[in-house]
Short mmCIF file of C-alpha atoms and ligand atoms in Angstrom, two decimals:
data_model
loop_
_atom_site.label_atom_id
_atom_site.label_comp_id
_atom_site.label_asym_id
_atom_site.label_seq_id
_atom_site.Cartn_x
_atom_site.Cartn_y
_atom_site.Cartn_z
CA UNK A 1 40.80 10.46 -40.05
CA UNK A 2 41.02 6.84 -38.53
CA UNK A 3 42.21 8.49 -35.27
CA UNK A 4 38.80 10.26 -35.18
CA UNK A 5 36.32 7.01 -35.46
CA UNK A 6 38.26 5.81 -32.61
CA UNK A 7 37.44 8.49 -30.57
CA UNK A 8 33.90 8.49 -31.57
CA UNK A 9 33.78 5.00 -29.94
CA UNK A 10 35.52 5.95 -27.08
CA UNK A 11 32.64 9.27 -26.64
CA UNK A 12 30.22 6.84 -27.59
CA UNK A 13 31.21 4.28 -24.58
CA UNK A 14 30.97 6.98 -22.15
CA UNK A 15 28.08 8.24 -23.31
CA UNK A 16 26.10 4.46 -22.73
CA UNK A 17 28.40 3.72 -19.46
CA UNK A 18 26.31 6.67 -18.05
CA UNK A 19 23.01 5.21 -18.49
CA UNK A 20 23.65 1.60 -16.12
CA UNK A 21 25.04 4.45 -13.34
CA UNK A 22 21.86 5.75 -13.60
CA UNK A 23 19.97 3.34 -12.97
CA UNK A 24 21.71 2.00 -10.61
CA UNK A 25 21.38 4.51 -7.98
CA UNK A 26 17.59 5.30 -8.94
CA UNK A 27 14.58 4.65 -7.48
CA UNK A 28 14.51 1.47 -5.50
CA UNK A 29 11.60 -1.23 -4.10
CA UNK A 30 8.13 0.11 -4.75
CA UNK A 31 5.73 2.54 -3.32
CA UNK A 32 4.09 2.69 -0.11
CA UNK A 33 0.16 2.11 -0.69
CA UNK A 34 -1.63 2.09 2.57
CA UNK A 35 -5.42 2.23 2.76
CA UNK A 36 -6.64 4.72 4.86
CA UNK A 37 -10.18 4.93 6.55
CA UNK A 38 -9.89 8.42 7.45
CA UNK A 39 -13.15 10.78 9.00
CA UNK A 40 -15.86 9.29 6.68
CA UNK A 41 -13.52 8.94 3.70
CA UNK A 42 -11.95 5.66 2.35
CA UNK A 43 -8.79 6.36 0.79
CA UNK A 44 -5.69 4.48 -0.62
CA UNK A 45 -2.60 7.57 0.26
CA UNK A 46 0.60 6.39 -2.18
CA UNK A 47 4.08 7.77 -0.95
CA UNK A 48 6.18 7.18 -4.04
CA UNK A 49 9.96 6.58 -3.68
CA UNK A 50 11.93 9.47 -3.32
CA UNK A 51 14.94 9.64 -5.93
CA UNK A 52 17.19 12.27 -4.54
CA UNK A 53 17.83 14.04 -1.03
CA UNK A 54 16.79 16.90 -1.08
CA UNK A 55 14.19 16.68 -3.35
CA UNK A 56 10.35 16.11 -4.14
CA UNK A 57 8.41 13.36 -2.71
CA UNK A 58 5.88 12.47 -4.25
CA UNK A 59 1.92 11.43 -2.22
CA UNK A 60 -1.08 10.23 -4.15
CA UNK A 61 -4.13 9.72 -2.58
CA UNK A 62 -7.33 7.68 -4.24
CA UNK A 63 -10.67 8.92 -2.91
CA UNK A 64 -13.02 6.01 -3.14
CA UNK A 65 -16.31 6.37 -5.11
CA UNK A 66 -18.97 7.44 -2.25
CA UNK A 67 -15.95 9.27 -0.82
CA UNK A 68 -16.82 12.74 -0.79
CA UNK A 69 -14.35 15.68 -2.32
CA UNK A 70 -12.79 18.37 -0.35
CA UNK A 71 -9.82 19.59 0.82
CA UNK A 72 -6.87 17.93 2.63
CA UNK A 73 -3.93 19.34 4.28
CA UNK A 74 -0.86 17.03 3.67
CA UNK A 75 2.16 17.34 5.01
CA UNK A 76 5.87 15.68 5.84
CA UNK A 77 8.04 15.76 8.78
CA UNK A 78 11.11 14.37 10.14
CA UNK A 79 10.38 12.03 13.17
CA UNK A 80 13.50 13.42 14.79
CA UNK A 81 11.90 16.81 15.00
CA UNK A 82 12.79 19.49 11.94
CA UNK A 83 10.03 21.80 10.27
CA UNK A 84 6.91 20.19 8.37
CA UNK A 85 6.55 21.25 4.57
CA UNK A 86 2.40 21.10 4.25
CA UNK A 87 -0.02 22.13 1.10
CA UNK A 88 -3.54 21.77 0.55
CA UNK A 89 -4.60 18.80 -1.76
CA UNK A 90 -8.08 19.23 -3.42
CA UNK A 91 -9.66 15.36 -3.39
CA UNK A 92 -11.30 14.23 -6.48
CA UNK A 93 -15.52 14.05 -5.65
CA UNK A 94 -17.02 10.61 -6.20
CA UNK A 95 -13.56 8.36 -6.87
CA UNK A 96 -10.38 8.76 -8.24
CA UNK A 97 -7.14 10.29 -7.76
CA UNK A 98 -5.19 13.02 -6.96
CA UNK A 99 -1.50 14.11 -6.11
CA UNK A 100 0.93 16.49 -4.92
CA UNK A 101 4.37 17.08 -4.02
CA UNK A 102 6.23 17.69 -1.20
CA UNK A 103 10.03 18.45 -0.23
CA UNK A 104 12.18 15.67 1.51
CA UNK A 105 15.54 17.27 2.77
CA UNK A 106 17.28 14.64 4.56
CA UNK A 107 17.29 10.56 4.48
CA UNK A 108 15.96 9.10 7.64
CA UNK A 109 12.54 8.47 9.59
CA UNK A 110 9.47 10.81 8.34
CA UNK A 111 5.64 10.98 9.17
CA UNK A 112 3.39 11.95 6.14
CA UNK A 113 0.42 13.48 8.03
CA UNK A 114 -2.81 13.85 6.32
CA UNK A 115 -5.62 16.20 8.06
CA UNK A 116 -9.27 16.05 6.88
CA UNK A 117 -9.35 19.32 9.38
CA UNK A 118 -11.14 16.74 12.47
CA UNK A 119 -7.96 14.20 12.79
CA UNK A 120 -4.63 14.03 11.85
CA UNK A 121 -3.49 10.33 10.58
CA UNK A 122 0.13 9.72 10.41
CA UNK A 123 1.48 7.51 8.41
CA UNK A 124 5.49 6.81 9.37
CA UNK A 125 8.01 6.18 6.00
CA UNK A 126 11.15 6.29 5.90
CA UNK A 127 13.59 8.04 3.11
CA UNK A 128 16.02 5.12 2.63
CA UNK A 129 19.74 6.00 2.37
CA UNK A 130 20.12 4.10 -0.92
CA UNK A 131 18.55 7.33 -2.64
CA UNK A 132 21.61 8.41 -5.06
CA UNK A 133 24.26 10.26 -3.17
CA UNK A 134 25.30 13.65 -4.60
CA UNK A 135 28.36 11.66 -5.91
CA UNK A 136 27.02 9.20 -7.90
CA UNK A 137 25.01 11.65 -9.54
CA UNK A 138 27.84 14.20 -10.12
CA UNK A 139 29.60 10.90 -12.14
CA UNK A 140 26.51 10.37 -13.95
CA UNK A 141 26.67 13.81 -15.23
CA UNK A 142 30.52 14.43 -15.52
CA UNK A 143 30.91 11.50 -17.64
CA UNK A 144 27.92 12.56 -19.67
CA UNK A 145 28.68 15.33 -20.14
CA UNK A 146 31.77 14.52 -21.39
CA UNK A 147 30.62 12.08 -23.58
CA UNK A 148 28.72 15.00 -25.21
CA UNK A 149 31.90 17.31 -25.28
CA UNK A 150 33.68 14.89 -26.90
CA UNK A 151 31.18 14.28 -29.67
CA UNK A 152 30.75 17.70 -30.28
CA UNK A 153 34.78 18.41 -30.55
CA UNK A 154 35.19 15.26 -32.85
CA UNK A 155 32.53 16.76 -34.63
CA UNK A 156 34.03 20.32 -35.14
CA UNK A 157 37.62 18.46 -35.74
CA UNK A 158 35.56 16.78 -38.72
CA UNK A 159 33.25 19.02 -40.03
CA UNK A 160 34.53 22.57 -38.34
CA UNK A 161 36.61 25.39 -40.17
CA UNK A 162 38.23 26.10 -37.43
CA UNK A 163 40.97 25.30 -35.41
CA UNK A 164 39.75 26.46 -31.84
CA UNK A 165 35.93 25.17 -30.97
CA UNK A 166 37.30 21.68 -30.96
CA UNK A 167 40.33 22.54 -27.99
CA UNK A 168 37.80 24.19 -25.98
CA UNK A 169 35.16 21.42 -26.77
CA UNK A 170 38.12 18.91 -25.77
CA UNK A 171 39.28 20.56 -23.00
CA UNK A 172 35.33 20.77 -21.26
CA UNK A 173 35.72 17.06 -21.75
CA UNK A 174 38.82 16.34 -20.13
CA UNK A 175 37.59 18.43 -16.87
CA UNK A 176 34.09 16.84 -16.73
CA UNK A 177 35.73 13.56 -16.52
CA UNK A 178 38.27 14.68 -13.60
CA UNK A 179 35.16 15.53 -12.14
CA UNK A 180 33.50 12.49 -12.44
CA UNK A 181 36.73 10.42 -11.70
CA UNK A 182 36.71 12.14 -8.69
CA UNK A 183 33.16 11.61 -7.41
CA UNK A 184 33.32 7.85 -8.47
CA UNK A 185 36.22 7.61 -6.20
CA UNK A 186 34.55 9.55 -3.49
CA UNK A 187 31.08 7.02 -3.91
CA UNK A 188 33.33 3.65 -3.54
CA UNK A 189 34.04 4.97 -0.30
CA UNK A 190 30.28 5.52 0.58
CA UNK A 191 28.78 2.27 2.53
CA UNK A 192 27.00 -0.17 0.08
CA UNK A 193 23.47 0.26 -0.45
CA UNK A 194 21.17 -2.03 1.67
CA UNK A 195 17.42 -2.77 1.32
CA UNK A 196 15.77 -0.50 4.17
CA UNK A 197 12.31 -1.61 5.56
CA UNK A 198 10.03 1.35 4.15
CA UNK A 199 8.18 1.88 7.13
CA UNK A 200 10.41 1.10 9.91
CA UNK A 201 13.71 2.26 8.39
CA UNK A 202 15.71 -0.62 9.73
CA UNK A 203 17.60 -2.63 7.49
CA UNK A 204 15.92 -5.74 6.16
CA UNK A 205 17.53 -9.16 7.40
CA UNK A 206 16.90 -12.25 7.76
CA UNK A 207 18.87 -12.63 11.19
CA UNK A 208 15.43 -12.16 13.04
CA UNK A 209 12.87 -14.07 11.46
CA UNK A 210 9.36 -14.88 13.26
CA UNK A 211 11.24 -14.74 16.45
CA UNK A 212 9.40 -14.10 19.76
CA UNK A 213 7.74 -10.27 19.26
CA UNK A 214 5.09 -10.80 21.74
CA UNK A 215 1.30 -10.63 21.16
CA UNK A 216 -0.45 -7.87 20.74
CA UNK A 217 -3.15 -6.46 22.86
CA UNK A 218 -6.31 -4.66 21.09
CA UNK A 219 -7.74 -2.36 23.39
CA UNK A 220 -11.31 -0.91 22.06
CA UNK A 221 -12.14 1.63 23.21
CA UNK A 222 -15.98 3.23 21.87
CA UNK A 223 -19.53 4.69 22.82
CA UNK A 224 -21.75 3.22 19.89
CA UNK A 225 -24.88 3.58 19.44
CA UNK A 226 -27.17 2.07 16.29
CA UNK A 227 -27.36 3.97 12.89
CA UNK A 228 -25.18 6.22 14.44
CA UNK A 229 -21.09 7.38 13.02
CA UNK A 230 -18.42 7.71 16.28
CA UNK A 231 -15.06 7.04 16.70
CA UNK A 232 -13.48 3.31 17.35
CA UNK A 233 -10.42 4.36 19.34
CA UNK A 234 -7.58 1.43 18.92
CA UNK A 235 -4.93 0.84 21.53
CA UNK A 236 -2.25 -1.34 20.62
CA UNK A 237 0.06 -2.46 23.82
CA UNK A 238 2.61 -5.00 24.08
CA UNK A 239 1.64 -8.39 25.38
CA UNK A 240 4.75 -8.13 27.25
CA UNK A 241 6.00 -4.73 28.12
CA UNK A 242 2.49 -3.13 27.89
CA UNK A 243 4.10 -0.61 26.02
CA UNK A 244 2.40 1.06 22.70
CA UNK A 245 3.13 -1.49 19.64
CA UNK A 246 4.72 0.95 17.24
CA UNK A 247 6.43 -1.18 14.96
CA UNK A 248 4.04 -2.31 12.44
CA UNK A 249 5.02 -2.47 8.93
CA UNK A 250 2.33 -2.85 6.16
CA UNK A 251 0.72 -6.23 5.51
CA UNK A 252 -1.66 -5.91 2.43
CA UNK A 253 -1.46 -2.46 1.84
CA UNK A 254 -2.59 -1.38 5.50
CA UNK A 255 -0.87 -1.18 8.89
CA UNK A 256 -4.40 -2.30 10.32
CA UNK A 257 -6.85 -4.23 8.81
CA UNK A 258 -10.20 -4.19 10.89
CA UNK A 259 -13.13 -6.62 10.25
CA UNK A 260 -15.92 -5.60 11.96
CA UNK A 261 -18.90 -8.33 12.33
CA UNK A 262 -22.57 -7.16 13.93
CA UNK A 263 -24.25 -8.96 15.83
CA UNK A 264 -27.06 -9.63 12.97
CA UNK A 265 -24.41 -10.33 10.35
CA UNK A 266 -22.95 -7.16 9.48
CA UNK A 267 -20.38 -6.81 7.87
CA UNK A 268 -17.67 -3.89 7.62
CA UNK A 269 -14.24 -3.82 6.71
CA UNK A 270 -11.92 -1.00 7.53
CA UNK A 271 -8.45 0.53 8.05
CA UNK A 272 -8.13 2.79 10.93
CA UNK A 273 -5.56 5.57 10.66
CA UNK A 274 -2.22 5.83 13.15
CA UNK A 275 -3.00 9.14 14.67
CA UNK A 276 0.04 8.30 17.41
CA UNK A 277 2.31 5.62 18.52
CA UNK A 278 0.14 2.21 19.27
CA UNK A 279 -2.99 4.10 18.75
CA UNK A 280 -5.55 4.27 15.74
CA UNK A 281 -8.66 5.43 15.40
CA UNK A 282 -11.15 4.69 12.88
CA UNK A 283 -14.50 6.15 12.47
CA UNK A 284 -17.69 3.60 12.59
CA UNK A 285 -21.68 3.30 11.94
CA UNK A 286 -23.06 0.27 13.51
CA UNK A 287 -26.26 -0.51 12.24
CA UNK A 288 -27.36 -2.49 15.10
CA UNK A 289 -27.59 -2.06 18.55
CA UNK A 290 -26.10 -5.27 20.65
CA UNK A 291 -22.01 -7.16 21.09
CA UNK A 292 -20.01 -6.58 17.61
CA UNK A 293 -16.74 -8.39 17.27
CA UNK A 294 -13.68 -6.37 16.27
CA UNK A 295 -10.90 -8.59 14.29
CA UNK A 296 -7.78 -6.39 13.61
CA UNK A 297 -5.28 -8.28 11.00
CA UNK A 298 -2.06 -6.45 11.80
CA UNK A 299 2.33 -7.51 11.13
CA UNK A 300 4.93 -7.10 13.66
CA UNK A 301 7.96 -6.21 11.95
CA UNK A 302 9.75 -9.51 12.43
CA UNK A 303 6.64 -11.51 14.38
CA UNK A 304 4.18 -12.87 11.92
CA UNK A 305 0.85 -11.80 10.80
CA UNK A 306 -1.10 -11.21 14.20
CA UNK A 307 -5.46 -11.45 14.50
CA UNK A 308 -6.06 -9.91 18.58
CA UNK A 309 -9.75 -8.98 17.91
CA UNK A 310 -12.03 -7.73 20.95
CA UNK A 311 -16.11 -7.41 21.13
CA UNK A 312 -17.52 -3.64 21.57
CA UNK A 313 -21.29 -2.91 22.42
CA UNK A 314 -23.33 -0.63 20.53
CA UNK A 315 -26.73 1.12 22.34
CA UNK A 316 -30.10 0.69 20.41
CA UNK A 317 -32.34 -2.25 19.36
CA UNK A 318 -30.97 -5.07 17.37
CA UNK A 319 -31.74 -5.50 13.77
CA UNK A 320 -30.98 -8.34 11.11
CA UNK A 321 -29.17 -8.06 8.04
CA UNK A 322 -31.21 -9.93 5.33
CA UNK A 323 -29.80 -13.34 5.08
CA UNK A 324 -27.43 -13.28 1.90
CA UNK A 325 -28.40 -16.65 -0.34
CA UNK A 326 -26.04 -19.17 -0.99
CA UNK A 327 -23.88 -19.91 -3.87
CA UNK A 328 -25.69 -18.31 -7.46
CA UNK A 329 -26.43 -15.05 -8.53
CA UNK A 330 -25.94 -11.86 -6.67
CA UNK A 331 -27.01 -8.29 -7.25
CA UNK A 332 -23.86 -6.08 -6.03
CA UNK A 333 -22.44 -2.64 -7.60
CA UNK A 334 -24.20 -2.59 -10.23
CA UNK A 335 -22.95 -5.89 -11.76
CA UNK A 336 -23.91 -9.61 -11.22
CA UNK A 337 -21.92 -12.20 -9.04
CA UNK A 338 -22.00 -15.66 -9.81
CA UNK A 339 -20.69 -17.79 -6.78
CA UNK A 340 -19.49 -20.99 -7.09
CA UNK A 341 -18.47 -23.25 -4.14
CA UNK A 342 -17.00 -27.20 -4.59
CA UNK A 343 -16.26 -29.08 -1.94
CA UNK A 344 -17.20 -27.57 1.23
CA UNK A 345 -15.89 -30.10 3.31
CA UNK A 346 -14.16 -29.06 6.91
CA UNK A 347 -10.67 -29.31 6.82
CA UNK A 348 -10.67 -30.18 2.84
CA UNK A 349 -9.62 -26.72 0.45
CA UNK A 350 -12.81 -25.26 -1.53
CA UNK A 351 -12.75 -23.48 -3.99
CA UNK A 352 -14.79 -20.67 -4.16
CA UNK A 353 -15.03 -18.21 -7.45
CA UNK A 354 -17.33 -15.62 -7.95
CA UNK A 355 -17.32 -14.13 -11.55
CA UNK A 356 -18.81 -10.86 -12.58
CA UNK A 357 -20.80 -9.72 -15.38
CA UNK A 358 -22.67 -5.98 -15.98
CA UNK A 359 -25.65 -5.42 -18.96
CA UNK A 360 -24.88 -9.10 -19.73
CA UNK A 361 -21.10 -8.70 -20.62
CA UNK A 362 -18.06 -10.12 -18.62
CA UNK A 363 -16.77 -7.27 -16.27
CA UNK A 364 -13.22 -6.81 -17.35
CA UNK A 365 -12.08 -3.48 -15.38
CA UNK A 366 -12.30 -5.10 -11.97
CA UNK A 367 -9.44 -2.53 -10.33
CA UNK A 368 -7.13 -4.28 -7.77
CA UNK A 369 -7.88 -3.60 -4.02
CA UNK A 370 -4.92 -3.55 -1.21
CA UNK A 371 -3.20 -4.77 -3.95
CA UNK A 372 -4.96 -7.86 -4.75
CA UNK A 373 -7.27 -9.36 -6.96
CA UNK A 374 -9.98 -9.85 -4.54
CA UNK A 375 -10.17 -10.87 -0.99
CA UNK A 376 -12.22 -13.37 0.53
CA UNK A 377 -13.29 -13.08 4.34
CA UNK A 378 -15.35 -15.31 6.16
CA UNK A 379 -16.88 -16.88 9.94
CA UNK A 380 -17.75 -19.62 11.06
CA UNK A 381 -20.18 -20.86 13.48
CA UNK A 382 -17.51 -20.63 16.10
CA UNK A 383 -16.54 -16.84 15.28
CA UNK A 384 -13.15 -18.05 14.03
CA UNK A 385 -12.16 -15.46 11.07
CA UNK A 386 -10.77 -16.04 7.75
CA UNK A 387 -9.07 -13.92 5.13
CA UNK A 388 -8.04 -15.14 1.46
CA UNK A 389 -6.84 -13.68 -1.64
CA UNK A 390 -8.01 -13.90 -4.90
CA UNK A 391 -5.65 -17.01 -6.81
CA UNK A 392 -3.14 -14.16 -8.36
CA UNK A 393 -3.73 -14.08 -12.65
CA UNK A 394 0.23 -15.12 -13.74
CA UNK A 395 -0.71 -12.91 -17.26
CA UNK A 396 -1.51 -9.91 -14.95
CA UNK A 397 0.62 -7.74 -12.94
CA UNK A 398 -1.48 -5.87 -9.76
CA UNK A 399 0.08 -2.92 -9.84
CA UNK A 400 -2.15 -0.18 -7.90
CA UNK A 401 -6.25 0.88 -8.43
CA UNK A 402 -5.65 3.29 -11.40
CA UNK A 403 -5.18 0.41 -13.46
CA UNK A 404 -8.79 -1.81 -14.06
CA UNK A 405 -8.09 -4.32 -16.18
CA UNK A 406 -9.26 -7.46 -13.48
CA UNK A 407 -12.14 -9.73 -14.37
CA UNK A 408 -14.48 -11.04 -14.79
CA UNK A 409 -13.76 -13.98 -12.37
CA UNK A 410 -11.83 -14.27 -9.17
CA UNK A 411 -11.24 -17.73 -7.78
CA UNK A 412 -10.25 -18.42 -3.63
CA UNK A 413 -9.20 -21.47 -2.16
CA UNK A 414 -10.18 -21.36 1.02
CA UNK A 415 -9.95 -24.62 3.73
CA UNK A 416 -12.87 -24.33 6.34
CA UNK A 417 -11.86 -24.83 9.94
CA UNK A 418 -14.69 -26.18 11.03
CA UNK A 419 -18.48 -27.69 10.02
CA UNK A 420 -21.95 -25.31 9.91
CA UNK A 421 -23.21 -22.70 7.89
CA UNK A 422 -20.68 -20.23 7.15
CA UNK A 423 -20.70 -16.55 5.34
CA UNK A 424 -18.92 -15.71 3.21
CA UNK A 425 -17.71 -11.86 1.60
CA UNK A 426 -16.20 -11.27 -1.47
CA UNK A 427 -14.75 -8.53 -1.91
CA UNK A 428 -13.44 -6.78 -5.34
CA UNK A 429 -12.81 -3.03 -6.60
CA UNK A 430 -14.70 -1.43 -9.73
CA UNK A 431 -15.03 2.38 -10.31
CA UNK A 432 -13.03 3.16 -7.39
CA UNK A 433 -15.69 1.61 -5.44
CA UNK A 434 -15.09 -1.65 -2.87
CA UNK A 435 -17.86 -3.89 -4.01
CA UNK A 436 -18.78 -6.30 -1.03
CA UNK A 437 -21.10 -9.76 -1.97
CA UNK A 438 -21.83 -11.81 1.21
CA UNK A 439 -23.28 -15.32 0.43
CA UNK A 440 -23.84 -18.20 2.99
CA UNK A 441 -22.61 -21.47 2.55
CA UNK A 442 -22.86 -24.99 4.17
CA UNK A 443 -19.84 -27.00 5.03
CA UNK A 444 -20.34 -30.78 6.00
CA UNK A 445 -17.85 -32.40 8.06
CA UNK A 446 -15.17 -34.76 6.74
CA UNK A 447 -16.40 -38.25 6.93
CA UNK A 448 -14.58 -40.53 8.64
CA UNK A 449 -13.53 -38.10 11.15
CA UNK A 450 -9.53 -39.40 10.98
CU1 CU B 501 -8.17 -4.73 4.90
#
């Protein structure tokens, strides 16, 4: 019987050599989470990582709280032309999320396009081609299932009254690891696997770093007019070529990232949706008439973090937000914000924290926002913009909104440009709802000037 324990071993090795195959050719880097102002809707749309071609891939899409329901039509489709697999995806009313799946049938460049029936945003992905080829999962499978085979023959050899259920058993083995002999060898010939930009589908390197992509142009182009919603339509061109910038790859969960400042303080943050190459479109209420200034926070793929901003005009008679406060507390979303500031000295960090409590308890379901902590934006007296993240909790992963386990404080270091009264807006993510505190500070100018 000593012959069988060894060949329990050996069924037991290739039962565990399967697994680290596995997981090996699964799912690799993370999900795509790109914030989406879409119609009147803020949403966060997730493409997961697709694990086999052809197969499902997977879109989630969080409807902000004051988001209303309804129905979207989301579909995928191959940039180099092929037919578009589209369903209907019922939104969740008043925050939250909901999913669906789609089918992926080839590796390559795809658009997921998401219509609220008025536009059509299109967010580009790509389908790397490290997902699993056939081969690697027919060894998976051929060597465990012979693994299993094996087991089960040893087991009728042991155990069994008769003679035959453990030949066939034995001889299923032998062929299911011919088979998977034969697809290893087939997948060492396949090119290695190589970490593939998500969005643009080329091959991340490090052979073009911050090299030269020219600036980018924003192009505005809008008929405002006060309290009332229109489009903002975005051009992006080339600072060079004057061609349409389509190579944008996400920076903070967004290919855009559009600050929006009124001319009596307002303040809106939003992330107009691709609806074609170089051009967005987002849809906007001013509540002022007069000159608003339009910051866009975009990434070239291989040229930097980028701020072109441009001023648009909205009709209608100017109003005032009410000034903010300085540092203290602050009624916001239902919870209180105390601000902090030290320092406050141009040109010196500050630190500036803002910590939230609700019914006189420490908010501790803060939910991450384009997957931070918090953000931080802020202008000067000079117009000059600034955008911070929250200091990142080591304890505490950020995964994506669904989990709320952030609070109650949130800490920026922030280093003024310049002397005056600033504001300030925190921003942070509770109930699926973005939670915006604006507070004014004072900033004094370093002393002896050097
Ligand atoms: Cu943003």
């Amino acid at each position: 019987m000593r012959w069988i324990g060894g060949l329990l071993v050996v069924a037991a090795v290739m039962l565990t050599s399967a697994t680290p195959a596995l997981a090996h050719g699964g799912v690799v880097g993370a999900d795509l989470r790109i914030a989406a102002s879409l119609g009147d809707r803020e949403l966060t749309v997730i493409i997961r990582r697709v694990a086999a071609v052809p197969g499902p891939l997977r879109v989630d899409v969080v409807n902000h709280a004051g988001s209303r329901g309804g129905t979207l039509r989301v579909g995928a489709v191959p940039q180099n032309g092929g037919p578009a697999t589209a369903r209907e995806l019922r939104l969740t009313d008043g925050g939250g999320s909901a999913g669906l799946d789609l089918q992926v049938d080839r590796v390559g460049a795809w658009e997921l396009l998401v219509d609220d029936g008025r536009e059509t945003a299109r967010f580009p992905f790509v389908v790397p081609d490290d997902v699993p080829p056939a081969a690697e999962w027919t060894t998976t499978a051929g060597f465990t299932t012979a693994g299993g085979l094996l087991l089960a023959a040893l087991a009728g050899a042991a155990f069994g009254r008769r003679a035959w259920p453990p030949l066939v058993l034995g001889g299923g083995a032998a062929a299911a690891v011919v088979v998977a002999t034969t697809a290893a060898l087939l997948s060492s010939s396949l090119p290695p696997q190589q970490e593939i930009d998500p969005v643009t589908g080329r091959p991340l390197s490090i052979d073009a770093p911050d090299a030269g992509r020219p600036h980018v142009n924003l192009l505005v182009d809008a008929t405002l007019a006060a309290g009332e919603r229109s489009p903002l339509d975005l051009r992006l061109v080339d600072g060079a070529t004057g061609r349409p910038v389509d190579d944008l790859v996400l920076h903070h969960d967004a290919l855009v990232h559009l600050v929006v400042i009124g001319p009596g303080g307002q303040f809106a943050h939003l992330h107009p949706v691709r609806v074609a190459p170089g051009e967005f479109r987002v849809w906007f209420r001013p509540a002022s008439g007069g000159e608003h200034r339009v910051h866009a926070e975009l990434e070239r793929r291989g040229g930097g973090v980028q701020l072109p901003d441009a001023t648009v005009r909205a009709t209608g008679p100017p109003v005032a937000e009410p000034l903010p406060g300085g540092p203290g507390d602050h009624d916001a979303g239902g919870m209180t914000a105390r601000i902090t500031a030290s320092t406050l000295v141009a040109g010196e960090p500050s630190v500036l924290t803002a910590e939230f409590g609700a019914a006189g308890q420490p908010v501790r379901d803060l939910q991450p926002w384009l997957g931070m902590a918090g953000h931080l934006i802020t202008t000067g007296p000079d117009g000059t913009l600034g955008h911070v993240h929250a200091m990142p909790d080591p304890t505490a992963a950020v995964p994506d909104e669904t989990v709320a386990t952030g609070g109650p404080r949130v800490e920026f270091v922030y280093t003024f440009p310049t002397a005056g009264r600033h504001r300030v807006w925190f921003q942070v993510e509770r109930d699926y709802q973005v939670v915006t505190v604006p507070v004014e500070v004072d900033v004094t100018a370093a002393e002896d000037g050097s």
